[in-house]
């Protein structure tokens, strides 16, 4: 199973990818999480990426493609994966196709999460994330049992720098300009399936299982 989750920031890709990757026993490869880990470890890559992330801009393609090339070469990705937040540009999509082709593989499907802009703004500005396990919460619609503490691992919850209102607007513009062209790109290749990304998390997960052909 080789899937890509595509959608604007706040569409729920990370939440669904984390749960389904556990269910399916394949790694969840999220470029945003990788960059935040690199930043927490204060690596050169992390510090370089921060400049772009804080502005809501995309990190340059070469950097992201290099990161993904290394990650996909690890043995656990050989049996399948969910990529989340990648590709985000046509150049990244072409690089991914090439990397997979060189390994005798190809994407099975691309799942697009369709969510209204109003709902994206609501989700992103109320989002809180666990520093340790990256589980996400929402201050109003999915609060943790104890404020500021992750239910799953007890880690500290924080607001991502780029989830502040000004940066969120910019990220949505960047999605429309640089990532939305991937919808046509994958539609033309018969890989695109759209899932309605609003409503109960469980129903959305079931729609993704159906789209991926694993619904029981
Ligand atoms: P995310 O967690 O997916 O919302 O990503 C957070 C930020 O990391 C984005 O706003 C970008 O600055 C950067 N980023 C993550 N994935 C990519 C990608 N595939 N290409 C370029 N920048 C990325």
Short mmCIF file of C-alpha atoms and ligand atoms in Angstrom, two decimals:
data_model
loop_
_atom_site.label_atom_id
_atom_site.label_comp_id
_atom_site.label_asym_id
_atom_site.label_seq_id
_atom_site.Cartn_x
_atom_site.Cartn_y
_atom_site.Cartn_z
CA UNK A 1 0.00 0.00 0.00
CA UNK A 2 1.57 3.25 -1.18
CA UNK A 3 -0.63 6.24 -0.54
CA UNK A 4 -0.25 10.01 -0.54
CA UNK A 5 -2.56 12.21 1.58
CA UNK A 6 -3.10 15.54 -0.13
CA UNK A 7 -4.94 18.56 1.20
CA UNK A 8 -4.63 22.03 2.66
CA UNK A 9 -3.17 22.58 6.12
CA UNK A 10 -5.74 21.61 8.75
CA UNK A 11 -7.54 19.12 6.51
CA UNK A 12 -6.90 16.23 8.90
CA UNK A 13 -4.19 14.41 6.93
CA UNK A 14 -1.91 13.96 9.93
CA UNK A 15 -4.63 12.70 12.27
CA UNK A 16 -5.87 10.13 9.77
CA UNK A 17 -2.39 9.12 8.58
CA UNK A 18 -1.20 8.50 12.15
CA UNK A 19 -4.15 6.20 12.94
CA UNK A 20 -4.27 4.39 9.60
CA UNK A 21 -0.52 3.80 9.48
CA UNK A 22 -0.85 1.97 12.84
CA UNK A 23 -3.84 0.01 11.57
CA UNK A 24 -2.12 -0.98 8.32
CA UNK A 25 1.35 -1.48 9.78
CA UNK A 26 3.06 0.91 7.34
CA UNK A 27 5.15 3.97 8.21
CA UNK A 28 3.63 7.45 8.27
CA UNK A 29 6.02 9.74 6.44
CA UNK A 30 5.17 13.37 7.17
CA UNK A 31 7.65 15.93 5.90
CA UNK A 32 6.29 18.55 8.34
CA UNK A 33 6.95 16.22 11.31
CA UNK A 34 10.44 15.42 9.97
CA UNK A 35 11.25 19.12 9.69
CA UNK A 36 9.93 19.86 13.19
CA UNK A 37 12.03 16.98 14.58
CA UNK A 38 15.11 18.32 12.77
CA UNK A 39 14.40 21.73 14.27
CA UNK A 40 13.94 20.34 17.80
CA UNK A 41 17.32 18.59 17.39
CA UNK A 42 18.77 21.89 16.11
CA UNK A 43 20.31 20.32 13.01
CA UNK A 44 21.49 22.55 10.14
CA UNK A 45 18.57 21.30 8.04
CA UNK A 46 16.07 22.12 10.79
CA UNK A 47 17.40 25.62 11.30
CA UNK A 48 17.42 26.31 7.56
CA UNK A 49 13.83 25.02 7.22
CA UNK A 50 12.60 27.15 10.12
CA UNK A 51 13.00 30.36 8.12
CA UNK A 52 10.49 29.13 5.57
CA UNK A 53 8.14 27.39 7.99
CA UNK A 54 7.74 30.40 10.25
CA UNK A 55 6.60 32.44 7.25
CA UNK A 56 4.17 29.77 6.08
CA UNK A 57 6.25 29.31 2.91
CA UNK A 58 7.37 26.02 1.40
CA UNK A 59 10.85 24.71 2.13
CA UNK A 60 12.82 24.46 -1.17
CA UNK A 61 12.11 21.36 -3.27
CA UNK A 62 15.75 20.10 -3.23
CA UNK A 63 15.77 20.00 0.57
CA UNK A 64 12.45 18.17 0.82
CA UNK A 65 13.22 15.75 -2.00
CA UNK A 66 16.57 14.89 -0.38
CA UNK A 67 14.84 14.25 2.93
CA UNK A 68 12.25 11.99 1.33
CA UNK A 69 14.85 10.14 -0.76
CA UNK A 70 16.67 9.17 2.45
CA UNK A 71 13.50 8.25 4.29
CA UNK A 72 12.06 6.11 1.48
CA UNK A 73 15.35 4.19 1.25
CA UNK A 74 14.92 2.87 4.81
CA UNK A 75 13.81 -0.78 4.97
CA UNK A 76 10.46 -0.13 6.69
CA UNK A 77 9.23 1.85 3.67
CA UNK A 78 9.76 -1.06 1.28
CA UNK A 79 6.43 -2.71 2.11
CA UNK A 80 4.39 0.47 1.80
CA UNK A 81 3.79 3.88 3.36
CA UNK A 82 1.51 6.85 3.75
CA UNK A 83 3.12 10.12 2.70
CA UNK A 84 1.48 13.13 4.35
CA UNK A 85 2.20 16.71 3.35
CA UNK A 86 4.35 15.48 0.48
CA UNK A 87 4.38 16.05 -2.44
CA UNK A 88 3.39 19.72 -2.28
CA UNK A 89 4.62 20.87 -5.70
CA UNK A 90 4.66 19.36 -9.19
CA UNK A 91 8.48 19.08 -8.95
CA UNK A 92 8.11 17.01 -5.75
CA UNK A 93 5.44 14.81 -7.37
CA UNK A 94 7.75 14.14 -10.32
CA UNK A 95 10.67 13.40 -8.00
CA UNK A 96 8.50 10.98 -5.98
CA UNK A 97 7.41 9.15 -9.12
CA UNK A 98 11.06 8.83 -10.19
CA UNK A 99 12.24 7.62 -6.78
CA UNK A 100 9.52 4.98 -6.68
CA UNK A 101 10.08 3.95 -10.28
CA UNK A 102 13.78 3.39 -9.59
CA UNK A 103 12.73 0.98 -6.84
CA UNK A 104 10.21 -0.77 -9.15
CA UNK A 105 7.28 0.82 -7.30
CA UNK A 106 4.52 3.38 -7.87
CA UNK A 107 1.84 5.18 -5.85
CA UNK A 108 -1.43 3.23 -5.56
CA UNK A 109 -3.64 6.22 -4.79
CA UNK A 110 -3.69 9.86 -3.76
CA UNK A 111 -6.41 10.82 -1.28
CA UNK A 112 -7.53 14.44 -1.40
CA UNK A 113 -9.11 15.80 1.80
CA UNK A 114 -11.80 18.29 0.84
CA UNK A 115 -12.47 20.85 3.62
CA UNK A 116 -13.97 24.38 3.43
CA UNK A 117 -11.71 27.33 4.15
CA UNK A 118 -13.87 28.42 7.09
CA UNK A 119 -13.44 25.03 8.73
CA UNK A 120 -9.67 25.01 8.04
CA UNK A 121 -9.27 28.37 9.80
CA UNK A 122 -11.27 27.15 12.78
CA UNK A 123 -9.24 23.96 13.07
CA UNK A 124 -5.80 25.50 12.63
CA UNK A 125 -6.17 28.38 15.04
CA UNK A 126 -7.53 26.05 17.80
CA UNK A 127 -5.04 23.25 17.15
CA UNK A 128 -2.63 22.12 19.86
CA UNK A 129 0.02 19.47 19.26
CA UNK A 130 1.91 17.11 21.57
CA UNK A 131 5.62 17.89 21.57
CA UNK A 132 6.47 14.23 22.09
CA UNK A 133 4.10 12.09 20.01
CA UNK A 134 2.60 14.75 17.66
CA UNK A 135 -1.00 13.81 18.53
CA UNK A 136 -3.24 16.77 17.74
CA UNK A 137 -6.07 18.27 19.78
CA UNK A 138 -8.51 21.14 19.32
CA UNK A 139 -9.17 23.58 22.13
CA UNK A 140 -12.93 23.45 21.54
CA UNK A 141 -13.87 20.36 19.55
CA UNK A 142 -11.27 17.81 20.75
CA UNK A 143 -9.73 19.06 23.99
CA UNK A 144 -7.37 16.88 26.04
CA UNK A 145 -8.68 15.54 29.37
CA UNK A 146 -6.23 17.74 31.26
CA UNK A 147 -5.47 21.16 29.72
CA UNK A 148 -2.02 21.32 28.13
CA UNK A 149 -1.25 17.61 28.59
CA UNK A 150 -1.37 14.84 25.96
CA UNK A 151 -3.90 12.05 26.77
CA UNK A 152 -1.80 9.51 24.92
CA UNK A 153 1.70 10.05 26.31
CA UNK A 154 1.53 12.82 28.93
CA UNK A 155 3.66 15.13 26.75
CA UNK A 156 3.31 18.92 26.72
CA UNK A 157 0.84 20.44 24.24
CA UNK A 158 1.84 23.55 22.32
CA UNK A 159 0.61 25.79 19.52
CA UNK A 160 2.69 25.50 16.36
CA UNK A 161 4.32 28.82 15.47
CA UNK A 162 2.76 28.56 11.99
CA UNK A 163 -0.77 27.96 13.36
CA UNK A 164 -1.09 31.62 14.38
CA UNK A 165 -3.79 33.44 12.40
CA UNK A 166 -1.50 35.57 10.15
CA UNK A 167 0.63 32.61 9.09
CA UNK A 168 -2.38 30.36 8.55
CA UNK A 169 -3.71 32.73 5.84
CA UNK A 170 -0.37 32.62 4.06
CA UNK A 171 -0.23 28.81 4.22
CA UNK A 172 -3.69 28.57 2.66
CA UNK A 173 -2.58 30.88 -0.17
CA UNK A 174 0.55 28.80 -0.68
CA UNK A 175 -1.62 25.68 -0.89
CA UNK A 176 -3.89 27.26 -3.51
CA UNK A 177 -0.97 28.45 -5.63
CA UNK A 178 1.64 25.71 -5.32
CA UNK A 179 -0.09 22.52 -4.19
CA UNK A 180 -3.60 22.65 -5.70
CA UNK A 181 -2.17 22.04 -9.23
CA UNK A 182 -1.38 18.51 -8.00
CA UNK A 183 -5.11 17.74 -8.08
CA UNK A 184 -5.14 17.89 -11.88
CA UNK A 185 -1.75 16.21 -12.06
CA UNK A 186 -3.00 13.14 -10.18
CA UNK A 187 -6.48 13.23 -11.73
CA UNK A 188 -4.88 12.95 -15.16
CA UNK A 189 -2.96 9.91 -13.92
CA UNK A 190 -6.15 8.31 -12.53
CA UNK A 191 -4.74 8.27 -9.03
CA UNK A 192 -6.92 10.89 -7.32
CA UNK A 193 -9.78 10.07 -4.94
CA UNK A 194 -11.55 12.86 -3.07
CA UNK A 195 -12.78 12.29 0.47
CA UNK A 196 -15.07 14.75 2.28
CA UNK A 197 -12.85 15.85 5.16
CA UNK A 198 -15.59 17.29 7.42
CA UNK A 199 -17.66 15.37 9.93
CA UNK A 200 -16.81 12.73 12.53
CA UNK A 201 -13.20 11.50 12.42
CA UNK A 202 -14.37 7.86 12.32
CA UNK A 203 -16.59 8.40 9.26
CA UNK A 204 -13.76 10.14 7.42
CA UNK A 205 -11.43 7.26 8.32
CA UNK A 206 -13.95 4.77 6.93
CA UNK A 207 -14.20 6.79 3.69
CA UNK A 208 -10.41 6.64 3.38
CA UNK A 209 -10.40 2.87 3.97
CA UNK A 210 -12.97 2.55 1.19
CA UNK A 211 -10.90 4.75 -1.11
CA UNK A 212 -7.80 2.67 -0.33
CA UNK A 213 -9.71 -0.58 -0.85
CA UNK A 214 -9.19 -1.87 2.72
CA UNK A 215 -12.71 -1.33 4.12
CA UNK A 216 -14.06 -4.43 5.80
P1 LIG B 1 2.86 20.59 7.75
O1 LIG B 1 3.16 20.04 9.08
O2 LIG B 1 2.68 19.52 6.71
O3 LIG B 1 1.73 21.59 7.75
O4 LIG B 1 4.17 21.41 7.30
C1 LIG B 1 4.62 22.53 8.04
C2 LIG B 1 5.57 23.35 7.19
O5 LIG B 1 6.71 22.56 6.83
C3 LIG B 1 5.00 23.84 5.87
O6 LIG B 1 4.26 25.03 6.00
C4 LIG B 1 6.29 24.04 5.07
O7 LIG B 1 6.96 25.21 5.48
C5 LIG B 1 7.13 22.87 5.51
N1 LIG B 1 6.87 21.66 4.65
C6 LIG B 1 6.34 20.47 5.05
N2 LIG B 1 6.26 19.62 4.02
C7 LIG B 1 6.74 20.28 2.94
C8 LIG B 1 6.89 19.95 1.57
N3 LIG B 1 6.53 18.75 1.08
N4 LIG B 1 7.44 20.89 0.76
C9 LIG B 1 7.82 22.09 1.22
N5 LIG B 1 7.68 22.48 2.49
C10 LIG B 1 7.15 21.58 3.36
#
